[in-house]
Amino acid sequence: MPELPEVETVRRGLQPVLEGARIEKVDLRRKDLRFPLPPDMARLLEGRTIRSVGRRAKYLLVEAEDAPLLICHLGMSGSFRIESGEGVLTPGVFHRERSVDRPHDHVVFGLTTYAGEAARVVFNDPRRFGFMLFADADGSHPMLASLGVEPTGNSLGGALLAELFRGRAAPLKAALLDQGAIAGLGNIYVCEALWRAGLSPRRAAGTLASASGGPTLRAERLAAAIRAVIAEAIEAGGSSLRDYTHVDGSLGYFQHRFSVYDREGEPCPKPGCSGIVNRIVQSGRSTFFCPACQR
DNA sequence: ACATAGACCTGTTGGC
DNA sequence: TGCCAACAGGTCTATG
């Protein structure tokens, strides 16, 4: 899936079409994805005007007038695509003259955009690990409530990282994937951030705190690496792996810049390092790292 | 409390 | 070429 940078890229692609658009029709092609779709989803959204398209961690948040907040998660293989009357909404490889259904189109939003044009926004998800849910009336939801700090902006620093990981025996890889600590990192960017910081994915997370509990140089390095890799990936428009595409159908570029992810057996790209990228399995997931420069 | 393994799904890929 | 096992961006649940 889509990790945070990909979800942010999707959000930015959806925003100009969705904001100010009136939802004419919500077509639920099946009654569940990972979880049951809200049975009253169509009734509660049809006729409403979308106010904003937000994001929290890997969740998209669609706010419409007089409707509960719609929480969308792309899971591993979920994607949105936009189909307008002209076929092409933004430059990209997606060209078609009219709307055509594809396998695994599960939810279709029929819209009238703010500019008054008809459009469809289609949620497609082969694996169906994605989901859509309504938040409570106050916009809260248990899935959102338990999320940790966003790795964007400047809120994530060495001190916070050390505090979050203090006393934790879990390997850094697992600790960074914990959405309750830092929200939005996934398998790829955790591998990349650890490589940038020169830290082993097997190192105990608690070793980022000093004896007094304060930050260490390692914690500062890792926090900076996380912020940088996420910011660069967003800037690049997310990555593109297998079934991930932008909402306009074009592909992301960030995968060209992966340093270790999916590079098992290749030389470590760090200047002066003669290590070879290794693949190990941690908590059932692949970890790619350089044993020579990541300690 | 914390940490790991299994479950949920379908599609793609690589090895024989 | 064909077949099948392994693997894939996530996260909830159960178990130790």
mmCIF file of C-alpha atoms (C1' of nucleotides) in Angstrom:
data_model
loop_
_atom_site.group_PDB
_atom_site.id
_atom_site.type_symbol
_atom_site.label_atom_id
_atom_site.label_comp_id
_atom_site.label_asym_id
_atom_site.label_seq_id
_atom_site.Cartn_x
_atom_site.Cartn_y
_atom_site.Cartn_z
ATOM 1 C CA MET A 1 0.000 0.000 0.000
ATOM 2 C CA PRO A 2 0.235 3.022 0.053
ATOM 3 C CA GLU A 3 2.189 4.312 2.976
ATOM 4 C CA LEU A 4 1.772 7.880 4.149
ATOM 5 C CA PRO A 5 3.387 9.551 1.104
ATOM 6 C CA GLU A 6 1.201 7.594 -1.301
ATOM 7 C CA VAL A 7 -1.946 8.374 0.668
ATOM 8 C CA GLU A 8 -0.997 12.041 0.712
ATOM 9 C CA THR A 9 -0.463 11.889 -3.039
ATOM 10 C CA VAL A 10 -3.907 10.346 -3.472
ATOM 11 C CA ARG A 11 -5.395 13.033 -1.239
ATOM 12 C CA ARG A 12 -3.864 15.769 -3.346
ATOM 13 C CA GLY A 13 -5.166 14.152 -6.494
ATOM 14 C CA LEU A 14 -8.689 13.793 -5.132
ATOM 15 C CA GLN A 15 -8.918 17.197 -3.509
ATOM 16 C CA PRO A 16 -9.550 19.349 -6.590
ATOM 17 C CA VAL A 17 -12.314 17.051 -7.831
ATOM 18 C CA LEU A 18 -13.977 16.287 -4.540
ATOM 19 C CA GLU A 19 -13.927 19.581 -2.728
ATOM 20 C CA GLY A 20 -17.099 21.474 -3.390
ATOM 21 C CA ALA A 21 -18.537 18.566 -5.351
ATOM 22 C CA ARG A 22 -22.051 17.310 -4.767
ATOM 23 C CA ILE A 23 -22.364 13.565 -4.253
ATOM 24 C CA GLU A 24 -25.158 12.485 -6.569
ATOM 25 C CA LYS A 25 -24.860 8.730 -6.268
ATOM 26 C CA VAL A 26 -22.934 6.258 -4.124
ATOM 27 C CA ASP A 27 -22.824 2.821 -5.652
ATOM 28 C CA LEU A 28 -21.714 0.033 -3.329
ATOM 29 C CA ARG A 29 -20.832 -2.901 -5.561
ATOM 30 C CA ARG A 30 -20.444 -5.227 -2.597
ATOM 31 C CA LYS A 31 -21.363 -4.937 1.020
ATOM 32 C CA ASP A 32 -17.948 -5.395 2.522
ATOM 33 C CA LEU A 33 -14.278 -4.752 1.971
ATOM 34 C CA ARG A 34 -12.112 -5.584 4.927
ATOM 35 C CA PHE A 35 -15.048 -4.602 7.116
ATOM 36 C CA PRO A 36 -18.694 -4.226 6.192
ATOM 37 C CA LEU A 37 -19.314 -0.952 4.395
ATOM 38 C CA PRO A 38 -21.734 1.252 6.355
ATOM 39 C CA PRO A 39 -25.142 -0.009 5.210
ATOM 40 C CA ASP A 40 -26.477 3.547 5.205
ATOM 41 C CA MET A 41 -23.456 4.980 3.404
ATOM 42 C CA ALA A 42 -25.285 5.887 0.221
ATOM 43 C CA ARG A 43 -28.273 7.373 2.031
ATOM 44 C CA LEU A 44 -26.094 9.527 4.275
ATOM 45 C CA LEU A 45 -23.860 10.841 1.505
ATOM 46 C CA GLU A 46 -26.107 11.281 -1.490
ATOM 47 C CA GLY A 47 -27.139 14.879 -2.006
ATOM 48 C CA ARG A 48 -24.338 16.181 0.236
ATOM 49 C CA THR A 49 -21.583 18.561 -0.724
ATOM 50 C CA ILE A 50 -17.993 17.658 0.105
ATOM 51 C CA ARG A 51 -16.235 20.220 2.229
ATOM 52 C CA SER A 52 -12.730 18.813 2.482
ATOM 53 C CA VAL A 53 -10.455 15.861 1.824
ATOM 54 C CA GLY A 54 -8.008 15.369 4.652
ATOM 55 C CA ARG A 55 -5.529 12.788 5.790
ATOM 56 C CA ARG A 56 -4.419 11.357 9.114
ATOM 57 C CA ALA A 57 -1.571 8.841 8.896
ATOM 58 C CA LYS A 58 -2.660 6.454 6.120
ATOM 59 C CA TYR A 59 -6.334 7.354 6.430
ATOM 60 C CA LEU A 60 -8.185 9.608 4.038
ATOM 61 C CA LEU A 61 -10.897 11.722 5.665
ATOM 62 C CA VAL A 62 -13.762 12.971 3.540
ATOM 63 C CA GLU A 63 -15.862 15.612 5.190
ATOM 64 C CA ALA A 64 -19.244 16.432 3.712
ATOM 65 C CA GLU A 65 -21.909 18.821 4.919
ATOM 66 C CA ASP A 66 -24.480 17.292 7.224
ATOM 67 C CA ALA A 67 -22.886 13.853 6.991
ATOM 68 C CA PRO A 68 -20.634 11.843 9.248
ATOM 69 C CA LEU A 69 -16.916 11.937 8.470
ATOM 70 C CA LEU A 70 -16.005 9.239 5.956
ATOM 71 C CA ILE A 71 -12.796 7.397 6.853
ATOM 72 C CA CYS A 72 -11.110 5.565 3.970
ATOM 73 C CA HIS A 73 -8.125 3.251 4.115
ATOM 74 C CA LEU A 74 -6.450 1.859 1.008
ATOM 75 C CA GLY A 75 -5.136 -1.290 2.656
ATOM 76 C CA MET A 76 -2.465 -2.931 0.535
ATOM 77 C CA SER A 77 -3.928 -2.617 -2.923
ATOM 78 C CA GLY A 78 -6.590 0.047 -2.781
ATOM 79 C CA SER A 79 -6.640 2.953 -5.194
ATOM 80 C CA PHE A 80 -8.939 5.703 -6.359
ATOM 81 C CA ARG A 81 -9.328 6.795 -9.922
ATOM 82 C CA ILE A 82 -11.100 9.798 -11.288
ATOM 83 C CA GLU A 83 -13.160 9.633 -14.438
ATOM 84 C CA SER A 84 -14.501 12.841 -15.884
ATOM 85 C CA GLY A 85 -16.439 13.511 -19.038
ATOM 86 C CA GLU A 86 -13.273 14.388 -20.877
ATOM 87 C CA GLY A 87 -11.602 11.233 -19.625
ATOM 88 C CA VAL A 88 -8.431 12.901 -18.484
ATOM 89 C CA LEU A 89 -8.536 15.029 -15.411
ATOM 90 C CA THR A 90 -4.832 15.702 -15.015
ATOM 91 C CA PRO A 91 -1.931 14.894 -17.286
ATOM 92 C CA GLY A 92 -0.946 11.249 -17.100
ATOM 93 C CA VAL A 93 -1.254 7.947 -18.832
ATOM 94 C CA PHE A 94 -4.923 7.591 -18.031
ATOM 95 C CA HIS A 95 -6.887 8.214 -21.208
ATOM 96 C CA ARG A 96 -10.379 7.042 -21.816
ATOM 97 C CA GLU A 97 -13.370 8.616 -23.373
ATOM 98 C CA ARG A 98 -15.990 7.269 -21.083
ATOM 99 C CA SER A 99 -16.339 5.544 -17.796
ATOM 100 C CA VAL A 100 -15.528 1.863 -17.943
ATOM 101 C CA ASP A 101 -15.826 -0.536 -15.079
ATOM 102 C CA ARG A 102 -12.826 -2.602 -14.134
ATOM 103 C CA PRO A 103 -12.479 -5.709 -12.023
ATOM 104 C CA HIS A 104 -12.476 -4.910 -8.308
ATOM 105 C CA ASP A 105 -14.291 -1.610 -8.598
ATOM 106 C CA HIS A 106 -16.092 -1.751 -5.265
ATOM 107 C CA VAL A 107 -17.382 1.747 -4.554
ATOM 108 C CA VAL A 108 -18.329 4.328 -7.150
ATOM 109 C CA PHE A 109 -19.100 7.940 -6.320
ATOM 110 C CA GLY A 110 -21.090 9.820 -8.945
ATOM 111 C CA LEU A 111 -20.376 13.530 -8.581
ATOM 112 C CA THR A 112 -21.144 16.938 -9.893
ATOM 113 C CA THR A 113 -17.971 18.913 -9.406
ATOM 114 C CA TYR A 114 -17.795 22.447 -8.108
ATOM 115 C CA ALA A 115 -17.339 23.526 -11.741
ATOM 116 C CA GLY A 116 -20.591 21.767 -12.602
ATOM 117 C CA GLU A 117 -19.162 18.818 -14.509
ATOM 118 C CA ALA A 118 -20.066 15.196 -14.043
ATOM 119 C CA ALA A 119 -17.343 12.913 -12.704
ATOM 120 C CA ARG A 120 -16.914 9.506 -11.162
ATOM 121 C CA VAL A 121 -14.519 8.659 -8.385
ATOM 122 C CA VAL A 122 -13.988 4.922 -8.192
ATOM 123 C CA PHE A 123 -12.468 2.927 -5.359
ATOM 124 C CA ASN A 124 -10.735 -0.206 -6.649
ATOM 125 C CA ASP A 125 -9.130 -2.775 -4.371
ATOM 126 C CA PRO A 126 -8.234 -6.301 -5.551
ATOM 127 C CA ARG A 127 -7.213 -7.618 -2.152
ATOM 128 C CA ARG A 128 -9.969 -5.857 -0.250
ATOM 129 C CA PHE A 129 -7.786 -4.994 2.728
ATOM 130 C CA GLY A 130 -9.031 -1.453 2.400
ATOM 131 C CA PHE A 131 -12.128 -0.155 4.129
ATOM 132 C CA MET A 132 -14.525 2.738 4.504
ATOM 133 C CA LEU A 133 -16.160 3.634 7.765
ATOM 134 C CA PHE A 134 -18.040 6.526 9.286
ATOM 135 C CA ALA A 135 -16.613 8.346 12.252
ATOM 136 C CA ASP A 136 -18.772 9.161 15.242
ATOM 137 C CA ALA A 137 -20.786 12.368 15.264
ATOM 138 C CA ASP A 138 -17.872 14.280 16.785
ATOM 139 C CA GLY A 139 -15.474 13.092 14.094
ATOM 140 C CA SER A 140 -13.698 10.643 16.369
ATOM 141 C CA HIS A 141 -13.113 6.974 15.808
ATOM 142 C CA PRO A 142 -11.123 4.360 17.757
ATOM 143 C CA MET A 143 -8.904 3.760 14.742
ATOM 144 C CA LEU A 144 -7.936 7.407 14.648
ATOM 145 C CA ALA A 145 -7.740 7.874 18.388
ATOM 146 C CA SER A 146 -4.913 5.381 18.821
ATOM 147 C CA LEU A 147 -2.636 6.905 16.194
ATOM 148 C CA GLY A 148 0.715 8.392 17.126
ATOM 149 C CA VAL A 149 2.590 11.401 15.846
ATOM 150 C CA GLU A 150 2.717 12.352 12.163
ATOM 151 C CA PRO A 151 6.204 12.061 10.709
ATOM 152 C CA THR A 152 5.613 15.183 8.660
ATOM 153 C CA GLY A 153 6.461 18.669 9.817
ATOM 154 C CA ASN A 154 8.755 19.263 12.745
ATOM 155 C CA SER A 155 6.919 17.564 15.583
ATOM 156 C CA LEU A 156 8.983 14.391 15.363
ATOM 157 C CA GLY A 157 12.392 14.954 16.923
ATOM 158 C CA GLY A 158 15.041 12.926 18.690
ATOM 159 C CA ALA A 159 13.614 13.683 22.119
ATOM 160 C CA LEU A 160 10.143 12.466 21.207
ATOM 161 C CA LEU A 161 11.525 9.372 19.519
ATOM 162 C CA ALA A 162 13.603 8.501 22.565
ATOM 163 C CA GLU A 163 10.595 8.993 24.809
ATOM 164 C CA LEU A 164 8.345 6.851 22.606
ATOM 165 C CA PHE A 165 10.846 3.990 22.469
ATOM 166 C CA ARG A 166 12.264 4.171 25.982
ATOM 167 C CA GLY A 167 12.336 0.745 27.584
ATOM 168 C CA ARG A 168 11.091 -1.064 24.513
ATOM 169 C CA ALA A 169 12.847 -4.297 23.708
ATOM 170 C CA ALA A 170 11.269 -4.684 20.278
ATOM 171 C CA PRO A 171 13.554 -4.212 17.304
ATOM 172 C CA LEU A 172 13.548 -0.777 15.711
ATOM 173 C CA LYS A 173 11.866 -2.204 12.628
ATOM 174 C CA ALA A 174 8.816 -3.288 14.601
ATOM 175 C CA ALA A 175 8.740 -0.169 16.755
ATOM 176 C CA LEU A 176 8.725 2.094 13.710
ATOM 177 C CA LEU A 177 5.858 0.147 12.159
ATOM 178 C CA ASP A 178 3.796 0.674 15.324
ATOM 179 C CA GLN A 179 1.172 3.195 14.226
ATOM 180 C CA GLY A 180 0.499 4.119 17.837
ATOM 181 C CA ALA A 181 3.993 5.576 18.131
ATOM 182 C CA ILE A 182 4.611 7.148 14.725
ATOM 183 C CA ALA A 183 1.643 7.074 12.386
ATOM 184 C CA GLY A 184 2.065 6.525 8.678
ATOM 185 C CA LEU A 185 5.314 4.641 8.233
ATOM 186 C CA GLY A 186 5.164 1.317 6.429
ATOM 187 C CA ASN A 187 7.560 -1.388 5.417
ATOM 188 C CA ILE A 188 9.338 0.530 2.679
ATOM 189 C CA TYR A 189 9.968 3.829 4.389
ATOM 190 C CA VAL A 190 10.997 2.178 7.634
ATOM 191 C CA CYS A 191 13.704 0.288 5.743
ATOM 192 C CA GLU A 192 14.782 3.445 3.956
ATOM 193 C CA ALA A 193 14.829 5.608 7.086
ATOM 194 C CA LEU A 194 16.893 3.069 9.028
ATOM 195 C CA TRP A 195 19.397 2.885 6.198
ATOM 196 C CA ARG A 196 19.701 6.663 6.073
ATOM 197 C CA ALA A 197 20.216 6.808 9.805
ATOM 198 C CA GLY A 198 22.799 3.994 9.730
ATOM 199 C CA LEU A 199 20.845 1.994 12.288
ATOM 200 C CA SER A 200 20.234 -1.745 12.291
ATOM 201 C CA PRO A 201 16.595 -2.803 12.030
ATOM 202 C CA ARG A 202 17.440 -5.394 14.701
ATOM 203 C CA ARG A 203 18.621 -2.903 17.283
ATOM 204 C CA ALA A 204 16.390 -2.710 20.340
ATOM 205 C CA ALA A 205 14.218 0.389 20.104
ATOM 206 C CA GLY A 206 14.976 1.308 23.711
ATOM 207 C CA THR A 207 18.617 1.938 22.870
ATOM 208 C CA LEU A 208 17.633 5.224 21.277
ATOM 209 C CA ALA A 209 17.161 6.647 24.749
ATOM 210 C CA SER A 210 20.123 7.533 26.949
ATOM 211 C CA ALA A 211 20.439 6.223 30.511
ATOM 212 C CA SER A 212 18.601 9.292 31.743
ATOM 213 C CA GLY A 213 15.855 8.736 29.184
ATOM 214 C CA GLY A 214 16.884 11.631 26.983
ATOM 215 C CA PRO A 215 17.616 11.528 23.278
ATOM 216 C CA THR A 216 20.837 10.190 21.841
ATOM 217 C CA LEU A 217 22.648 11.137 18.671
ATOM 218 C CA ARG A 218 21.119 8.008 17.146
ATOM 219 C CA ALA A 219 17.626 9.190 18.033
ATOM 220 C CA GLU A 220 18.284 12.563 16.452
ATOM 221 C CA ARG A 221 19.659 10.900 13.330
ATOM 222 C CA LEU A 222 16.699 8.577 13.005
ATOM 223 C CA ALA A 223 14.101 11.293 13.540
ATOM 224 C CA ALA A 224 15.786 13.431 10.896
ATOM 225 C CA ALA A 225 15.996 10.482 8.502
ATOM 226 C CA ILE A 226 12.298 9.682 8.917
ATOM 227 C CA ARG A 227 11.241 13.266 8.307
ATOM 228 C CA ALA A 228 13.502 13.547 5.284
ATOM 229 C CA VAL A 229 12.488 10.300 3.606
ATOM 230 C CA ILE A 230 8.790 11.020 4.067
ATOM 231 C CA ALA A 231 9.100 14.603 2.867
ATOM 232 C CA GLU A 232 11.070 13.567 -0.204
ATOM 233 C CA ALA A 233 8.633 10.799 -1.039
ATOM 234 C CA ILE A 234 5.663 13.155 -0.812
ATOM 235 C CA GLU A 235 7.542 15.655 -2.918
ATOM 236 C CA ALA A 236 8.171 12.962 -5.514
ATOM 237 C CA GLY A 237 4.496 12.027 -5.607
ATOM 238 C CA GLY A 238 4.731 8.753 -3.759
ATOM 239 C CA SER A 239 6.153 5.496 -4.938
ATOM 240 C CA SER A 240 4.791 3.089 -7.450
ATOM 241 C CA LEU A 241 4.858 -0.604 -6.747
ATOM 242 C CA ARG A 242 2.731 -3.142 -8.491
ATOM 243 C CA ASP A 243 -0.858 -1.995 -8.232
ATOM 244 C CA TYR A 244 -0.302 1.459 -6.828
ATOM 245 C CA THR A 245 -1.135 4.320 -9.152
ATOM 246 C CA HIS A 246 -1.943 7.963 -8.722
ATOM 247 C CA VAL A 247 -5.570 8.930 -8.986
ATOM 248 C CA ASP A 248 -4.882 10.203 -12.492
ATOM 249 C CA GLY A 249 -3.521 6.790 -13.446
ATOM 250 C CA SER A 250 0.082 7.911 -13.754
ATOM 251 C CA LEU A 251 2.800 6.263 -11.735
ATOM 252 C CA GLY A 252 4.942 7.602 -8.916
ATOM 253 C CA TYR A 253 8.668 7.930 -9.158
ATOM 254 C CA PHE A 254 10.017 7.382 -5.715
ATOM 255 C CA GLN A 255 10.837 3.749 -6.245
ATOM 256 C CA HIS A 256 13.714 4.819 -8.416
ATOM 257 C CA ARG A 257 15.252 6.274 -5.329
ATOM 258 C CA PHE A 258 14.931 3.335 -2.954
ATOM 259 C CA SER A 259 18.319 2.687 -1.460
ATOM 260 C CA VAL A 260 17.753 -0.720 0.095
ATOM 261 C CA TYR A 261 14.107 -1.736 -0.304
ATOM 262 C CA ASP A 262 13.812 -4.667 -2.717
ATOM 263 C CA ARG A 263 17.538 -4.506 -3.435
ATOM 264 C CA GLU A 264 18.677 -7.745 -1.864
ATOM 265 C CA GLY A 265 22.152 -8.716 -3.047
ATOM 266 C CA GLU A 266 22.982 -5.327 -4.500
ATOM 267 C CA PRO A 267 25.861 -3.225 -3.219
ATOM 268 C CA CYS A 268 24.987 -0.719 -0.520
ATOM 269 C CA PRO A 269 24.637 2.675 -2.214
ATOM 270 C CA LYS A 270 26.212 4.557 0.671
ATOM 271 C CA PRO A 271 29.429 6.161 -0.566
ATOM 272 C CA GLY A 272 32.470 4.298 0.716
ATOM 273 C CA CYS A 273 30.434 1.361 2.026
ATOM 274 C CA SER A 274 31.315 -2.036 0.592
ATOM 275 C CA GLY A 275 28.363 -3.842 2.182
ATOM 276 C CA ILE A 276 25.711 -5.874 0.389
ATOM 277 C CA VAL A 277 22.017 -5.312 0.968
ATOM 278 C CA ASN A 278 20.550 -8.165 3.006
ATOM 279 C CA ARG A 279 16.981 -9.343 3.286
ATOM 280 C CA ILE A 280 15.750 -10.727 6.571
ATOM 281 C CA VAL A 281 12.277 -11.418 7.905
ATOM 282 C CA GLN A 282 11.045 -9.569 10.981
ATOM 283 C CA SER A 283 7.518 -10.054 12.305
ATOM 284 C CA GLY A 284 6.744 -11.859 9.087
ATOM 285 C CA ARG A 285 7.747 -8.938 6.865
ATOM 286 C CA SER A 286 10.786 -8.452 4.679
ATOM 287 C CA THR A 287 13.429 -6.084 5.969
ATOM 288 C CA PHE A 288 16.161 -4.823 3.651
ATOM 289 C CA PHE A 289 19.300 -3.351 5.177
ATOM 290 C CA CYS A 290 23.074 -3.117 4.923
ATOM 291 C CA PRO A 291 24.763 -5.029 7.749
ATOM 292 C CA ALA A 292 27.996 -3.133 7.117
ATOM 293 C CA CYS A 293 26.846 0.439 7.725
ATOM 294 C CA GLN A 294 23.672 -0.121 9.760
ATOM 295 C CA ARG A 295 24.589 -0.905 13.351
ATOM 296 C "C1'" DA B 1 2.036 -4.500 29.073
ATOM 297 C "C1'" DC B 2 4.442 -6.081 25.276
ATOM 298 C "C1'" DA B 3 5.852 -8.935 21.420
ATOM 299 C "C1'" DT B 4 5.202 -12.185 17.784
ATOM 300 C "C1'" DA B 5 2.392 -15.113 14.605
ATOM 301 C "C1'" DG B 6 -1.759 -15.798 12.066
ATOM 302 C "C1'" DA B 7 -5.573 -14.175 9.495
ATOM 303 C "C1'" DC B 8 -7.756 -11.633 5.933
ATOM 304 C "C1'" DC B 9 -7.653 -11.509 0.050
ATOM 305 C "C1'" DT B 10 -6.080 -11.551 -4.945
ATOM 306 C "C1'" DG B 11 -2.496 -10.916 -8.237
ATOM 307 C "C1'" DT B 12 2.263 -11.203 -9.770
ATOM 308 C "C1'" DT B 13 6.674 -13.220 -9.926
ATOM 309 C "C1'" DG B 14 10.382 -16.440 -9.981
ATOM 310 C "C1'" DG B 15 12.098 -21.038 -9.910
ATOM 311 C "C1'" DC B 16 11.741 -25.648 -11.510
ATOM 312 C "C1'" DT C 1 5.314 -23.011 -21.719
ATOM 313 C "C1'" DG C 2 3.127 -24.395 -17.357
ATOM 314 C "C1'" DC C 3 2.546 -24.922 -12.539
ATOM 315 C "C1'" DC C 4 3.001 -23.661 -7.858
ATOM 316 C "C1'" DA C 5 5.064 -21.667 -3.906
ATOM 317 C "C1'" DA C 6 6.442 -17.464 -2.201
ATOM 318 C "C1'" DC C 7 5.610 -12.867 -1.758
ATOM 319 C "C1'" DA C 8 3.358 -8.071 -1.865
ATOM 320 C "C1'" DG C 9 2.500 -1.317 0.438
ATOM 321 C "C1'" DG C 10 -1.517 -3.022 6.230
ATOM 322 C "C1'" DT C 11 -3.503 -3.890 10.535
ATOM 323 C "C1'" DC C 12 -6.832 -6.452 13.524
ATOM 324 C "C1'" DT C 13 -6.986 -10.488 16.468
ATOM 325 C "C1'" DA C 14 -5.372 -14.119 19.137
ATOM 326 C "C1'" DT C 15 -1.740 -16.164 21.740
ATOM 327 C "C1'" DG C 16 2.442 -16.456 24.345
#
